[in-house]
Amino acid sequence: MKMKVNLSKVLMILAVAGMFLSCVRNKNGASAPAQSESAFNMIKVSEVIQGGSYTYISATENGIAKWIAVAKQEVNPGEVLYYYDALPMENFHSKEIDKTFDVIYFVNKITKTPGAEQPAMTGGMPASHQGKVEASDAEVEITKAESELSIADVFANKAEYSSKEFEIKGAVVKVNEQVMGKNWVHIQDGTGAGGNFDLTITTQADVKVGDVVTFKGKLTLEKDFGAGYFYDVIMEDGTLVQKEGTQI
């Protein structure tokens, strides 16, 4: 059977939404309320290192020095900034600036004005997309044997695949490299419904958007990484079995 993924449309949506914009569902499913000024953390910037994807900020907070990472943006030494939430990472190595941090805090958003509405988590950890990708002119065709699993099959039988290894083939539509020491890969194969069409895989394998890949592993169900990052389904530490050339 042939399964089609409209990668060009996916990439366009991601570009419009921003490199780090991810539709992450909070575990309770509710939108976050507005926060008071006291709910925000205040930092004073000492040093700024710009990477390819992140801005790394050395700052002081309540007299304590710390490193903070946020989606790349303009930040200047001496500025006073505010953030609401953060995800600490220990012994984190940034490949893009070749620096290892004993502890670094990935923050969702920084602002010059405290008391704003709590932002949705956009930086730090990657998360699943939502919404069905429709076929159009620029398509990738993935040919699967009748015996091969589809992403729809995996979601429909997730409890079964949490207890045994399986292989799944799909097209890479998004990659976040070296977050928490792993690459976070999103694959799709054109199947699925109700938002359950995109499978997230953590791996050490290097792949790029457009690759047609086969991964092997088990599902982890209801994985809560904290700071609002909750996955109903995720394949952790997946093994790359096969990688074909880009289909874009």
Short mmCIF file of C-alpha atoms in Angstrom, two decimals, residues 71-226:
data_model
loop_
_atom_site.label_atom_id
_atom_site.label_comp_id
_atom_site.label_asym_id
_atom_site.label_seq_id
_atom_site.Cartn_x
_atom_site.Cartn_y
_atom_site.Cartn_z
CA ALA A 71 14.88 29.81 21.26
CA LYS A 72 17.31 32.03 19.35
CA GLN A 73 16.64 35.74 19.69
CA GLU A 74 18.39 39.02 20.37
CA VAL A 75 19.56 39.39 23.98
CA ASN A 76 22.12 41.88 25.27
CA PRO A 77 24.36 41.88 28.36
CA GLY A 78 23.03 44.13 31.09
CA GLU A 79 19.36 43.57 30.27
CA VAL A 80 16.89 42.62 32.96
CA LEU A 81 14.57 39.88 31.72
CA TYR A 82 11.76 37.72 33.06
CA TYR A 83 10.69 34.14 32.46
CA TYR A 84 7.92 31.98 33.89
CA ASP A 85 8.89 28.34 33.64
CA ALA A 86 12.12 26.40 33.08
CA LEU A 87 13.31 22.85 32.55
CA PRO A 88 16.72 22.09 34.15
CA MET A 89 19.17 19.84 32.30
CA GLU A 90 22.26 18.46 34.02
CA ASN A 91 25.54 17.77 32.20
CA PHE A 92 24.05 19.10 28.99
CA HIS A 93 26.39 19.32 25.99
CA SER A 94 25.49 21.79 23.27
CA LYS A 95 26.85 20.59 19.95
CA GLU A 96 26.15 23.92 18.27
CA ILE A 97 28.50 25.88 20.56
CA ASP A 98 30.59 22.89 21.74
CA LYS A 99 30.09 23.62 25.42
CA THR A 100 29.03 21.41 28.31
CA PHE A 101 26.94 22.92 31.10
CA ASP A 102 26.81 21.43 34.59
CA VAL A 103 23.23 22.71 34.73
CA ILE A 104 21.34 24.76 32.17
CA TYR A 105 17.71 25.86 32.27
CA PHE A 106 15.66 25.71 29.08
CA VAL A 107 13.00 28.39 29.36
CA ASN A 108 9.80 28.72 27.43
CA LYS A 109 10.04 32.44 26.74
CA ILE A 110 11.84 35.50 28.00
CA THR A 111 10.26 38.92 28.21
CA LYS A 112 11.23 42.43 29.24
CA THR A 113 7.87 42.92 30.96
CA PRO A 114 6.75 40.82 33.94
CA GLY A 115 3.11 39.96 34.57
CA ALA A 116 2.28 38.99 31.00
CA GLU A 117 0.16 35.94 30.25
CA GLN A 118 2.05 32.72 30.87
CA PRO A 119 3.40 31.65 27.46
CA ALA A 120 2.96 28.20 26.04
CA MET A 121 6.13 26.13 26.28
CA THR A 122 7.99 26.75 23.02
CA GLY A 123 11.66 26.09 23.70
CA GLY A 124 13.72 23.41 25.36
CA MET A 125 12.04 20.12 24.61
CA PRO A 126 10.39 19.14 21.39
CA ALA A 127 6.84 17.85 21.26
CA SER A 128 4.23 16.32 19.01
CA HIS A 129 2.31 18.10 16.27
CA GLN A 130 -1.43 18.02 16.04
CA GLY A 131 -3.77 18.06 13.04
CA LYS A 132 -4.00 15.90 9.92
CA VAL A 133 -1.57 16.51 7.08
CA GLU A 134 -3.34 16.49 3.75
CA ALA A 135 -1.86 15.49 0.41
CA SER A 136 -1.19 18.11 -2.27
CA ASP A 137 1.13 18.63 -5.23
CA ALA A 138 4.44 18.09 -3.36
CA GLU A 139 4.13 14.59 -1.94
CA VAL A 140 6.32 11.80 -0.68
CA GLU A 141 5.23 8.29 -1.48
CA ILE A 142 6.06 5.59 1.03
CA THR A 143 5.49 2.07 -0.17
CA LYS A 144 4.81 -0.46 2.57
CA ALA A 145 4.08 -4.14 2.38
CA GLU A 146 0.69 -5.20 3.67
CA SER A 147 2.41 -6.79 6.66
CA GLU A 148 4.19 -3.58 7.68
CA LEU A 149 2.81 -1.48 10.49
CA SER A 150 1.38 1.95 9.90
CA ILE A 151 1.47 4.79 12.41
CA ALA A 152 -2.31 4.47 12.67
CA ASP A 153 -1.84 0.81 13.68
CA VAL A 154 0.67 1.80 16.37
CA PHE A 155 -1.62 4.39 17.93
CA ALA A 156 -4.60 2.05 17.76
CA ASN A 157 -2.69 -0.71 19.58
CA LYS A 158 -0.33 1.34 21.72
CA ALA A 159 -0.65 -0.87 24.81
CA GLU A 160 0.53 -3.87 22.80
CA TYR A 161 3.55 -2.04 21.41
CA SER A 162 4.63 -0.78 24.82
CA SER A 163 5.54 -4.35 25.82
CA LYS A 164 7.34 -5.56 22.69
CA GLU A 165 9.76 -4.21 20.12
CA PHE A 166 8.45 -3.33 16.69
CA GLU A 167 9.65 -1.61 13.53
CA ILE A 168 7.95 1.41 12.02
CA LYS A 169 8.69 3.16 8.73
CA GLY A 170 7.92 6.78 7.97
CA ALA A 171 9.13 10.08 6.56
CA VAL A 172 11.00 12.48 8.82
CA VAL A 173 9.07 15.74 9.08
CA LYS A 174 10.91 17.39 11.99
CA VAL A 175 14.15 16.94 13.94
CA ASN A 176 15.33 18.65 17.15
CA GLU A 177 18.97 17.78 17.68
CA GLN A 178 20.66 17.07 21.00
CA VAL A 179 17.99 18.06 23.46
CA MET A 180 18.60 16.19 26.71
CA GLY A 181 21.45 14.44 24.89
CA LYS A 182 19.16 12.92 22.25
CA ASN A 183 17.79 13.72 18.82
CA TRP A 184 14.00 14.05 18.75
CA VAL A 185 12.62 12.81 15.44
CA HIS A 186 9.06 13.11 14.18
CA ILE A 187 7.91 10.68 11.52
CA GLN A 188 4.69 10.38 9.56
CA ASP A 189 3.43 7.94 6.96
CA GLY A 190 0.14 9.54 5.92
CA THR A 191 -2.06 7.46 8.23
CA GLY A 192 -3.78 8.27 11.48
CA ALA A 193 -6.63 10.47 12.58
CA GLY A 194 -7.66 12.77 15.39
CA GLY A 195 -4.13 14.15 15.75
CA ASN A 196 -2.61 10.68 16.11
CA PHE A 197 -0.56 10.74 12.92
CA ASP A 198 2.86 11.89 14.11
CA LEU A 199 5.16 9.57 16.08
CA THR A 200 7.97 11.09 18.14
CA ILE A 201 11.16 9.05 18.52
CA THR A 202 14.20 9.85 20.66
CA THR A 203 17.41 8.46 19.25
CA GLN A 204 21.15 8.95 18.83
CA ALA A 205 20.83 8.41 15.09
CA ASP A 206 21.40 11.33 12.73
CA VAL A 207 18.58 11.85 10.24
CA LYS A 208 17.22 14.85 8.41
CA VAL A 209 13.86 16.11 7.25
CA GLY A 210 12.79 14.22 4.14
CA ASP A 211 14.57 10.96 4.96
CA VAL A 212 12.48 7.83 4.81
CA VAL A 213 13.51 5.85 7.87
CA THR A 214 12.72 2.67 9.75
CA PHE A 215 13.12 2.70 13.53
CA LYS A 216 12.92 -0.14 16.03
CA GLY A 217 11.91 0.13 19.67
CA LYS A 218 9.12 0.03 22.21
CA LEU A 219 6.53 2.65 23.04
CA THR A 220 6.47 4.52 26.31
CA LEU A 221 2.95 5.52 27.30
CA GLU A 222 1.90 8.62 29.22
CA LYS A 223 5.45 9.95 29.53
CA ASP A 224 5.64 13.09 31.66
CA PHE A 225 8.90 15.03 31.33
CA GLY A 226 7.67 17.80 33.62
#
